[in-house]
Short mmCIF file of C-alpha atoms in Angstrom, two decimals:
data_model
loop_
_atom_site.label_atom_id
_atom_site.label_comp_id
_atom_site.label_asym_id
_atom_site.label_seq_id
_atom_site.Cartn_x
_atom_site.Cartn_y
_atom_site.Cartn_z
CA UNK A 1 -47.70 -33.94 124.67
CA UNK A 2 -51.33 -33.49 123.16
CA UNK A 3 -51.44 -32.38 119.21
CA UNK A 4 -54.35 -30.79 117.68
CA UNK A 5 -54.15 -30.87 114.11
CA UNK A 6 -55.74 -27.68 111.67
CA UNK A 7 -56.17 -28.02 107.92
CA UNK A 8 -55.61 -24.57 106.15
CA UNK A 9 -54.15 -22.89 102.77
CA UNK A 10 -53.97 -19.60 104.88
CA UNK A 11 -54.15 -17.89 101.44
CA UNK A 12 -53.37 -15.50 102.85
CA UNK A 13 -53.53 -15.76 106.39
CA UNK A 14 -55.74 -13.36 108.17
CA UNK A 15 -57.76 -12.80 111.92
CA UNK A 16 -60.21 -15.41 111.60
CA UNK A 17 -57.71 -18.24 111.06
CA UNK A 18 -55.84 -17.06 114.81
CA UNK A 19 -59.20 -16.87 116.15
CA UNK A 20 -59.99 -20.77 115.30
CA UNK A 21 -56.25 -21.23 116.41
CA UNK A 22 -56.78 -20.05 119.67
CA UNK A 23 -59.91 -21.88 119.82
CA UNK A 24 -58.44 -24.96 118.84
CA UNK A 25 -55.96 -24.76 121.63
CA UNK A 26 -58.92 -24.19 124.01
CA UNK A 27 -61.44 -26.36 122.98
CA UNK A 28 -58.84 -29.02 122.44
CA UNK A 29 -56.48 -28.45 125.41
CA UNK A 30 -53.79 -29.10 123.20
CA UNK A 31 -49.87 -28.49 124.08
CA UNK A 32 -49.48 -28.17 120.40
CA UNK A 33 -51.00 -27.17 117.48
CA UNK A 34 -50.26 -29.12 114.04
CA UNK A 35 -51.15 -27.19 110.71
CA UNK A 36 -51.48 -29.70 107.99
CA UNK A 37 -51.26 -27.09 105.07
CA UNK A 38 -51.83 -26.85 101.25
CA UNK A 39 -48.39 -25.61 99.12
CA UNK A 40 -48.29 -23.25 96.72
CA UNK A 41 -51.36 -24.85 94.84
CA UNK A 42 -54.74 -24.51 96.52
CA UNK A 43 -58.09 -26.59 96.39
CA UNK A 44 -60.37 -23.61 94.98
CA UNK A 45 -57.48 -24.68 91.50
CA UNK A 46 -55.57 -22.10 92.05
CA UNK A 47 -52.41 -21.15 92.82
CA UNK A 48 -51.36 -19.61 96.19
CA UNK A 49 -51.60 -15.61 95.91
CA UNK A 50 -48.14 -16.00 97.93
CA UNK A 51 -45.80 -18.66 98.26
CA UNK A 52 -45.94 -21.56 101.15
CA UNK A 53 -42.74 -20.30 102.91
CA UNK A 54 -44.17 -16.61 103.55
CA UNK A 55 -47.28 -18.26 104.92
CA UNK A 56 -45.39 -20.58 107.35
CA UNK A 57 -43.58 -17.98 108.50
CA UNK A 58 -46.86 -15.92 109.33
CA UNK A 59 -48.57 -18.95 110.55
CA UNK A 60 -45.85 -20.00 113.01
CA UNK A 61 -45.72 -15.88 114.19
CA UNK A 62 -49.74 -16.41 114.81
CA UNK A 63 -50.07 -19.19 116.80
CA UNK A 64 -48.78 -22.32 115.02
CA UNK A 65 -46.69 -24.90 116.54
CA UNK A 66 -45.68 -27.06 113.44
CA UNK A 67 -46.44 -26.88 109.81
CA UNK A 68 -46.27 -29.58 107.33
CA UNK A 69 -47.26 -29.44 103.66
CA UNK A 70 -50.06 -30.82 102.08
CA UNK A 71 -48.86 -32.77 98.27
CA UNK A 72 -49.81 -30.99 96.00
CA UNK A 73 -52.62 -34.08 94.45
CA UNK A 74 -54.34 -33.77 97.65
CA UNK A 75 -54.19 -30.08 97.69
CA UNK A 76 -55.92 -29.75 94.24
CA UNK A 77 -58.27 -32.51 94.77
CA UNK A 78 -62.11 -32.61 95.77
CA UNK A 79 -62.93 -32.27 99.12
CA UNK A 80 -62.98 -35.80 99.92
CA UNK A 81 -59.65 -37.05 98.79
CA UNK A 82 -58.24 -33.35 100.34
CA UNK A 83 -59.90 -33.97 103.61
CA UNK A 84 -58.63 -37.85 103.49
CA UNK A 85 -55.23 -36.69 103.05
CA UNK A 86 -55.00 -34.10 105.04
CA UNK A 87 -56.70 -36.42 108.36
CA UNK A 88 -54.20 -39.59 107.25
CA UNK A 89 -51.02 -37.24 107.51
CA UNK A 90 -52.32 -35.50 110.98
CA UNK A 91 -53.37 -38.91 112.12
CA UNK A 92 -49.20 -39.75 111.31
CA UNK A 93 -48.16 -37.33 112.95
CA UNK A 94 -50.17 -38.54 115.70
CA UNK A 95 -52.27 -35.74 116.34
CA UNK A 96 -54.84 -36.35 119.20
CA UNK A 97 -57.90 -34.21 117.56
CA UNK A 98 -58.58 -31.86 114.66
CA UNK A 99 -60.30 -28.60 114.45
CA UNK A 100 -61.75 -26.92 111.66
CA UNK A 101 -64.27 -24.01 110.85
CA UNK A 102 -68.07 -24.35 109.74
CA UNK A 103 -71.42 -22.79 109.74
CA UNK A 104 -71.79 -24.96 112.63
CA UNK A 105 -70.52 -26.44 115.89
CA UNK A 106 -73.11 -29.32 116.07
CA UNK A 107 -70.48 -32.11 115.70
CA UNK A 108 -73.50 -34.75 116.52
CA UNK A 109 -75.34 -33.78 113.29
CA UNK A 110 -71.76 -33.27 110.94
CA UNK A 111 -71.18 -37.09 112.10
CA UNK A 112 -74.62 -38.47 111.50
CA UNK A 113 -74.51 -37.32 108.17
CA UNK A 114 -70.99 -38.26 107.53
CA UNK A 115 -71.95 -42.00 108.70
CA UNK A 116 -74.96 -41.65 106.07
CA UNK A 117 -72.57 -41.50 103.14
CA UNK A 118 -70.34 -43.83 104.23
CA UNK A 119 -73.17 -46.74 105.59
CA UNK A 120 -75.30 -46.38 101.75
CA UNK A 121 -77.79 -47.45 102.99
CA UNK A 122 -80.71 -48.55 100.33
CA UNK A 123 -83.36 -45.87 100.81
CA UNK A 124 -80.13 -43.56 100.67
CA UNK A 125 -78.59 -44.93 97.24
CA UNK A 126 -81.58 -45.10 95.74
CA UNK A 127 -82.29 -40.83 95.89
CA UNK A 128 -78.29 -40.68 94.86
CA UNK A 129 -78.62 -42.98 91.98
CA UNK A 130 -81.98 -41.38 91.06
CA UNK A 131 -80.08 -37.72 90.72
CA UNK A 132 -77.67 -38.96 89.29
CA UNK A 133 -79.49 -40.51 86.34
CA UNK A 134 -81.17 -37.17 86.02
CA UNK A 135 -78.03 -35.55 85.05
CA UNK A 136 -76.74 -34.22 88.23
CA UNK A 137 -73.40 -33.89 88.91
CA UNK A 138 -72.24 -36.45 91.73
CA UNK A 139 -72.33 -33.41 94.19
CA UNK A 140 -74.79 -32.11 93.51
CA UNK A 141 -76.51 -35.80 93.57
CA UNK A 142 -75.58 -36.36 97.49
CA UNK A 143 -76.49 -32.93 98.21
CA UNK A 144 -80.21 -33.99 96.80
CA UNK A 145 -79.90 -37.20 98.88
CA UNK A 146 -78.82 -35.72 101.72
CA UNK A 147 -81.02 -33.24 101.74
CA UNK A 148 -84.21 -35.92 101.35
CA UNK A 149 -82.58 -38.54 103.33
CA UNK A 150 -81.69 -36.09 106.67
CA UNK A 151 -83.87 -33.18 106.47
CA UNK A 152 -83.86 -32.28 109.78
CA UNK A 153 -79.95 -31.80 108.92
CA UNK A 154 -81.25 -28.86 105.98
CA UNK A 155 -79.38 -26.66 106.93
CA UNK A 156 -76.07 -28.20 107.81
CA UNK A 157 -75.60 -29.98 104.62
CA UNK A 158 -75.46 -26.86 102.46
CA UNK A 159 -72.64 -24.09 103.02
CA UNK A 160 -68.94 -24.19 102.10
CA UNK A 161 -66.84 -24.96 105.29
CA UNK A 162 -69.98 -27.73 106.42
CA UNK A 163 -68.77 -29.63 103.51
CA UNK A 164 -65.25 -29.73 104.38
CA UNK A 165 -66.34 -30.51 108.05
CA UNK A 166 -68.28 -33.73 107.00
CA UNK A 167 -65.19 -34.73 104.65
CA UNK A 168 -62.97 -34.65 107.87
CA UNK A 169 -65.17 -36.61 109.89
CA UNK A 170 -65.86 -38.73 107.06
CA UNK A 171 -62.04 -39.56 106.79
CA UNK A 172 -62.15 -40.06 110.51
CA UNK A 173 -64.82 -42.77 110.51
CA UNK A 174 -64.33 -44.76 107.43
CA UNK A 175 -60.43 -44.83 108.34
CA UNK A 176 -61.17 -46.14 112.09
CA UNK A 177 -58.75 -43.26 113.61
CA UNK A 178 -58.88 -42.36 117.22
CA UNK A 179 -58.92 -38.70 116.60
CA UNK A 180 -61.16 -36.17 118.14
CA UNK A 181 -63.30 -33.84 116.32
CA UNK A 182 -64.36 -30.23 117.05
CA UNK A 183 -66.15 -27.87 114.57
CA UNK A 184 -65.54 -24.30 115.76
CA UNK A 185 -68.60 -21.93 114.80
CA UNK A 186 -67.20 -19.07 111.40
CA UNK A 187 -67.31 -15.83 112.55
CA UNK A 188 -67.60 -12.78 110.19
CA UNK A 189 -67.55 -13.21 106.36
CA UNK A 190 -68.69 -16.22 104.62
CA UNK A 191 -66.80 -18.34 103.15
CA UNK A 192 -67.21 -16.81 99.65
CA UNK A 193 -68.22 -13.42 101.10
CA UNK A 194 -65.92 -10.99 99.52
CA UNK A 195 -67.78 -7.55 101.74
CA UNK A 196 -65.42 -6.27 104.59
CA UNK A 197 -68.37 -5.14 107.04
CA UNK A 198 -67.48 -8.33 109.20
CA UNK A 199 -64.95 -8.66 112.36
CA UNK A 200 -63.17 -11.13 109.92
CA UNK A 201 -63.35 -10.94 106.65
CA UNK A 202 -62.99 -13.94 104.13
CA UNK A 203 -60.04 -15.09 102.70
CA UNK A 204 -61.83 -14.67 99.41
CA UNK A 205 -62.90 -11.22 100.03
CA UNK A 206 -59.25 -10.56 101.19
CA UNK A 207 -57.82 -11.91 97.66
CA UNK A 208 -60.05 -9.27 96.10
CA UNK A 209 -58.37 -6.61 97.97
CA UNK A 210 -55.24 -7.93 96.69
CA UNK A 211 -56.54 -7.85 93.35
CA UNK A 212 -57.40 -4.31 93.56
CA UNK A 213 -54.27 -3.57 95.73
CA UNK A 214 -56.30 -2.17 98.19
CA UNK A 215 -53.74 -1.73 100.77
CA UNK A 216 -55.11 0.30 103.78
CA UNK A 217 -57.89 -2.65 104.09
CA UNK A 218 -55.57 -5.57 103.80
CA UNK A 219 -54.35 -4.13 107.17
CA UNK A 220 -57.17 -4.49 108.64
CA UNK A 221 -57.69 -8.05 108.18
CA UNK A 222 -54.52 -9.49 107.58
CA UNK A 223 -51.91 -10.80 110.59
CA UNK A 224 -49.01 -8.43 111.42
CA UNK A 225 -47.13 -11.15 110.13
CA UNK A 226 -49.23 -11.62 106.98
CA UNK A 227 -49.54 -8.65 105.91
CA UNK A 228 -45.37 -7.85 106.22
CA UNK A 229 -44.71 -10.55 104.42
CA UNK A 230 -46.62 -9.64 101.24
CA UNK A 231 -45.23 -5.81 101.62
CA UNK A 232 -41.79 -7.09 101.54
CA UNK A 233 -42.49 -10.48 98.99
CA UNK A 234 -40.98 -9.64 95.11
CA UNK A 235 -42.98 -12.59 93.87
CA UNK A 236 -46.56 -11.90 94.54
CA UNK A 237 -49.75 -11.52 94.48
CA UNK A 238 -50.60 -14.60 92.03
CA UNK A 239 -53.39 -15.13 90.45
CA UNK A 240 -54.54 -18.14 88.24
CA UNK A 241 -54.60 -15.69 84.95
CA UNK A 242 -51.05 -15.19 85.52
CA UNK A 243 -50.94 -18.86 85.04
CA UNK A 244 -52.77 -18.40 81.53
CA UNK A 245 -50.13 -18.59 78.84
CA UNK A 246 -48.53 -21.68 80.53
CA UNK A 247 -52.40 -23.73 80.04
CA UNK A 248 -52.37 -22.73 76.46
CA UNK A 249 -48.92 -23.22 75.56
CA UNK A 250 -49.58 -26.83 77.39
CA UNK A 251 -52.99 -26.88 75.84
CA UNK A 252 -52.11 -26.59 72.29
CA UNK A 253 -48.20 -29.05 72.82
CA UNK A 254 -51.37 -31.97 73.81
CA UNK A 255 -53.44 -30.95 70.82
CA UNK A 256 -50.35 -31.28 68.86
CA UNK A 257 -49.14 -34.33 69.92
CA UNK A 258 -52.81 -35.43 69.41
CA UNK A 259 -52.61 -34.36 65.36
CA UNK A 260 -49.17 -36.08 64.88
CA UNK A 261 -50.42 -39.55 66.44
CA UNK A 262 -53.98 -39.41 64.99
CA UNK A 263 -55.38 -39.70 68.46
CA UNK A 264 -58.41 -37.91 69.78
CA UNK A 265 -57.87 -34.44 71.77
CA UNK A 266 -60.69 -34.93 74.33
CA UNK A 267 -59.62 -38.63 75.43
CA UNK A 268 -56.14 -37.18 76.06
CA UNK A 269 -57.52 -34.47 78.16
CA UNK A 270 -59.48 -37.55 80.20
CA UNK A 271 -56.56 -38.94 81.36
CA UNK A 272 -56.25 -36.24 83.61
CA UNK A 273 -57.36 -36.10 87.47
CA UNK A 274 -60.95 -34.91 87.43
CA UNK A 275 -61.55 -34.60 83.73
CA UNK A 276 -64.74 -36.56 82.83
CA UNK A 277 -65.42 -37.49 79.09
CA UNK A 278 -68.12 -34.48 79.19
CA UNK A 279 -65.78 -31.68 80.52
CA UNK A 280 -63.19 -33.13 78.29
CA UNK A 281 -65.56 -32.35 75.27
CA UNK A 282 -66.46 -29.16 76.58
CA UNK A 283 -62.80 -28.27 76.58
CA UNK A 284 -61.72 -28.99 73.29
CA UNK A 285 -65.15 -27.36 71.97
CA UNK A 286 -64.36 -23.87 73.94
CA UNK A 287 -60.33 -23.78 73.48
CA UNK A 288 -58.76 -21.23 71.21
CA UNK A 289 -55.59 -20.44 73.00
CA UNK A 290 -56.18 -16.76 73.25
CA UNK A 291 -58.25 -16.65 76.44
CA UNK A 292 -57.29 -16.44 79.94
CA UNK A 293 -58.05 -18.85 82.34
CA UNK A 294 -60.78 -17.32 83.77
CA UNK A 295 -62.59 -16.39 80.71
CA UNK A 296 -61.81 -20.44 79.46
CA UNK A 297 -63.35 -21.19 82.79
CA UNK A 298 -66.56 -19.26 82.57
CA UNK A 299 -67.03 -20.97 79.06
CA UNK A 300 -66.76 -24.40 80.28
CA UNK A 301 -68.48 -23.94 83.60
CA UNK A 302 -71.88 -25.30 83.63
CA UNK A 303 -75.59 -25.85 85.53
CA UNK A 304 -73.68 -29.01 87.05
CA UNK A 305 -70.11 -28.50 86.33
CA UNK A 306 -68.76 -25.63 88.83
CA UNK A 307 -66.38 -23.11 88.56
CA UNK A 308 -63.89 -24.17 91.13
CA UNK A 309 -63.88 -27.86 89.65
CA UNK A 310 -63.14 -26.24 86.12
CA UNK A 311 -60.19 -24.41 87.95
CA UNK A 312 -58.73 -28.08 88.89
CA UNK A 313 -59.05 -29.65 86.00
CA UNK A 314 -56.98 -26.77 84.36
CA UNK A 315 -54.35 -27.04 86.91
CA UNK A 316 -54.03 -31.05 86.29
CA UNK A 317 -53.51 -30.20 82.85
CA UNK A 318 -50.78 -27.62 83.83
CA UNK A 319 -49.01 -29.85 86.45
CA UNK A 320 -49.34 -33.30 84.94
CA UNK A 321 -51.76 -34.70 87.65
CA UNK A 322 -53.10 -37.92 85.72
CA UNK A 323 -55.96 -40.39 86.94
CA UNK A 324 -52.92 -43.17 86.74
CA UNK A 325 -51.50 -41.17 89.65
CA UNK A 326 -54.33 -41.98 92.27
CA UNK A 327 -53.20 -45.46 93.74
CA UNK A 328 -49.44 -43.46 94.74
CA UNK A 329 -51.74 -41.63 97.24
CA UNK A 330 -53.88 -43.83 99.04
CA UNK A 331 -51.80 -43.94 101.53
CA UNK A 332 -49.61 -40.63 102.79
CA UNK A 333 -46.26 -41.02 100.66
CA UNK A 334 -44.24 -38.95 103.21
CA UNK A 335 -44.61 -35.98 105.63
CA UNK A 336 -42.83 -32.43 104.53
CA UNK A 337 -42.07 -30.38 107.34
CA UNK A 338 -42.67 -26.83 106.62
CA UNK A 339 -41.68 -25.00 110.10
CA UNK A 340 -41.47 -25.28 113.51
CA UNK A 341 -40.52 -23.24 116.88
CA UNK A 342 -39.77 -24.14 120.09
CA UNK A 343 -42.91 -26.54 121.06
CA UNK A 344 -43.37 -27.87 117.54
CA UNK A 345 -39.56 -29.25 117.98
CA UNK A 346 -40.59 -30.66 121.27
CA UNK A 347 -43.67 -32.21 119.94
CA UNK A 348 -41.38 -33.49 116.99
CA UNK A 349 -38.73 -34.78 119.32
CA UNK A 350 -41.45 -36.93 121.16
CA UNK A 351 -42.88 -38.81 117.97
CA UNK A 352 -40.07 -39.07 115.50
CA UNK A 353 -39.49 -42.85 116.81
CA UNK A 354 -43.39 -43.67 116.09
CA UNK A 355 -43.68 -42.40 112.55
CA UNK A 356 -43.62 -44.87 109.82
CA UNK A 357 -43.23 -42.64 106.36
CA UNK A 358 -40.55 -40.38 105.68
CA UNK A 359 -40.63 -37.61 107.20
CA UNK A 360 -38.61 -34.71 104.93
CA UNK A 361 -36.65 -32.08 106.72
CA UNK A 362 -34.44 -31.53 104.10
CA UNK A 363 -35.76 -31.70 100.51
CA UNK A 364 -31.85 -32.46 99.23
CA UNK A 365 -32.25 -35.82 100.83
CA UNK A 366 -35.78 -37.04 99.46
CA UNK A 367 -35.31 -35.82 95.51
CA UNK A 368 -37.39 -38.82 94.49
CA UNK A 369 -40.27 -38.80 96.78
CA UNK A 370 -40.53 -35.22 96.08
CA UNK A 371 -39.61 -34.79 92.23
CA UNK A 372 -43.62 -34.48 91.43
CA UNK A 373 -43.90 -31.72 93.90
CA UNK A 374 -40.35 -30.20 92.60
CA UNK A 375 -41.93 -29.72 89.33
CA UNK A 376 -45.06 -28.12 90.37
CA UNK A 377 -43.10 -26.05 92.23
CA UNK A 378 -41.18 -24.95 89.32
CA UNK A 379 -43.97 -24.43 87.35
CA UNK A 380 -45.67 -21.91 90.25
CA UNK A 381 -42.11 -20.32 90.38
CA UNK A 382 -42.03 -19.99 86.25
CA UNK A 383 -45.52 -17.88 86.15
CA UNK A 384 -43.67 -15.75 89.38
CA UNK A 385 -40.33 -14.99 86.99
CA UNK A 386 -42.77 -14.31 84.35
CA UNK A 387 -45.12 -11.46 85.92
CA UNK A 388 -42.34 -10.29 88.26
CA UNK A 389 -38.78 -11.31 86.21
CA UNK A 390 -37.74 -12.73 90.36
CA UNK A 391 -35.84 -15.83 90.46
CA UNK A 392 -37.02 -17.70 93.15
CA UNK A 393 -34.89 -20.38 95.02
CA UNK A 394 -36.00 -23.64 94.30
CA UNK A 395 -37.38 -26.57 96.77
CA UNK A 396 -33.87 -27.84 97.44
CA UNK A 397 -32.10 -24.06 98.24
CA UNK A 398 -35.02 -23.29 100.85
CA UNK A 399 -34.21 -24.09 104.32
CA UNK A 400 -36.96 -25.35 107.15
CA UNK A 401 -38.51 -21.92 108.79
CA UNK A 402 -37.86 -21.76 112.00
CA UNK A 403 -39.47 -19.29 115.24
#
């Protein structure tokens, strides 16, 4: 049987995401179709608006053949060590290709610049290290190269989903994998778009509707399957303010600890994942305790220091993710099945001699390799209990979905 592996948070899962299904499935001519997919922690640093298990269950009733879960340090990572992990565990399950969404379907000119930033060349490194020295952020740096280096590729190497498409072909090439790539051209709303005048709107856009509980238009936009399962869920929406009381509880415990052991605050804050000695600084400077997380956010946020990456670093803090953590994940840890139907256990049946990490079924049985994403979990279901007073069950009480 042929895979073809899809990278998603599906938060929440809406018409554009079966569209690029379907595509994949086409394009690919795939018997199945693998979604590698963040928990209930996403890359934008926040936290899913509903839990993992609803959006298997929608995913699986759209299209989806198998999903697996994305740990949670890959899921709040940059886009380069997200893409890497998300390519490694699709390339263990032994998934023939991979299809994702971006501003364009020229996979030609997403590969020649992903070979760019791998190969450094001189004339290359030079323009990075020359941003770079003028205070640019290191994204914002290869942006400026890129742009100078490739600009017949202007165009390309801007725009949201064009970034995540080089990172997965980037992971492709500089890990020698023998997986197929196809880009599948967005349609509708951007990326960040949150106006609903599109076929598909954007899962951003959609999250505002949630905000505003703007029912009637969630309909439109939202799977059958989506949208039931937030009508009948007791624990959500979520939304990374509801989160705010845990930061600065956690926040002020650090600066605490700090006082008692005559240590400084802002080095203790740069032990964390993504937390450089400037942001560090700028966090102890703007921290009271009394804001919310977006309000703390806005204050750190800077010309080179972006929202979203803010967002990150505050959910490191919350979930523990330390720097010391990086060398347990350079290579996939294990694979956590998610949900299945019929063809995904077929598929599973076919490789489950070839796979060479563990590959989790039942949580119960793996408590060690999973007691870092346990906790986040617990945390995620804390902030539910607290806006909603549900109990949910915890990782070891839920059972595999299956359609």
């Amino acid at each position: 049987m042929k895979a073809c592996g899809i990278v998603a948070e599906y938060n929440p899962l809406h018409t554009g995401h079966v569209y690029q299904m379907n595509k994949a499935r086409q394009i690919s001519q795939a018997d199945c179709i693998i979604v590698v997919m963040s928990g209930n922690f996403v890359q934008r640093g926040e936290p899913a608006v509903i839990d993992k298990y609803a959006r298997t269950r929608a995913a699986l009733k759209a299209g989806a053949d198998i999903v697996v879960e994305l740990p949670v340090y890959y899921a709040l990572s940059s886009a380069e060590n997200f893409a890497k992990g998300a390519v490694l565990t699709l390339n263990k399950m032994k998934a023939d290709s991979i299809c994702f969404g971006a501003e364009t379907d020229n996979a030609d000119s997403l590969a020649k610049i992903s070979r760019t930033i791998i190969s450094e060349s001189p004339e290359y490194k030079s323009i990075l290290n020359n941003a770079l020295a003028n205070g640019s952020s290191y994204p914002a740096a290869r942006q400026t190269a890129l742009l100078e280096y490739l600009p017949e590729c202007k165009d390309i190497i801007t725009g949201s989903n064009n970034i995540l498409a080089i990172e997965y072909i980037k992971a492709i090439l500089a890990n020698n994998l023998n997986m197929t790539y196809y880009p599948v051209l967005r349609e509708g709303a951007g990326y960040n778009d949150d106006t609903d005048n599109a076929e598909y709107a954007s899962a951003f856009g959609i999250r505002k509707m949630l905000m505003s509980d703007e029912h009637d238009r969630l309909k439109t936009y939202l799977t059958a399957g989506m949208y039931e399962e937030i009508c009948n869920s007791k624990s959500c929406p979520l939304f990374p303010d509801d989160f705010s009381s845990i930061f600065n509880y956690k926040m002020l415990f650090l600066k605490q600890q700090c006082n008692i052991n005559h240590t400084d605050f802002a080095e203790k804050l740069a032990e964390y994942e993504d937390i450089s000695p400037d942001i560090a600084n700028r966090f102890v400077a703007a921290f009271t305790g009394r804001d919310t997380i977006t309000e703390f956010a806005m204050k750190v946020k800077s010309k080179n220091i972006v929202y979203s990456r803010i967002c990150r670093c505050i959910m490191h803090i919350i979930l523990e993710i330390r720097k010391s953590m990086s060398d347990s994940y350079n290579n996939i840890p294990y694979i956590r099945l998610l949900g299945f139907n019929k063809t995904g256990q077929q598929y599973l049946g076919s490789i489950k001699k070839e796979l060479d990490v563990p590959f989790i079924t039942k949580a119960a049985d793996y408590k060690n390799e999973l007691i870092f994403d346990r906790a986040c979990s617990d945390i995620y279901a804390q902030a539910v209990y607290e806006k909603y007073g549900y109990v949910m069950k915890n990782e070891l009480q839920q059972n595999i979905i299956r359609i």
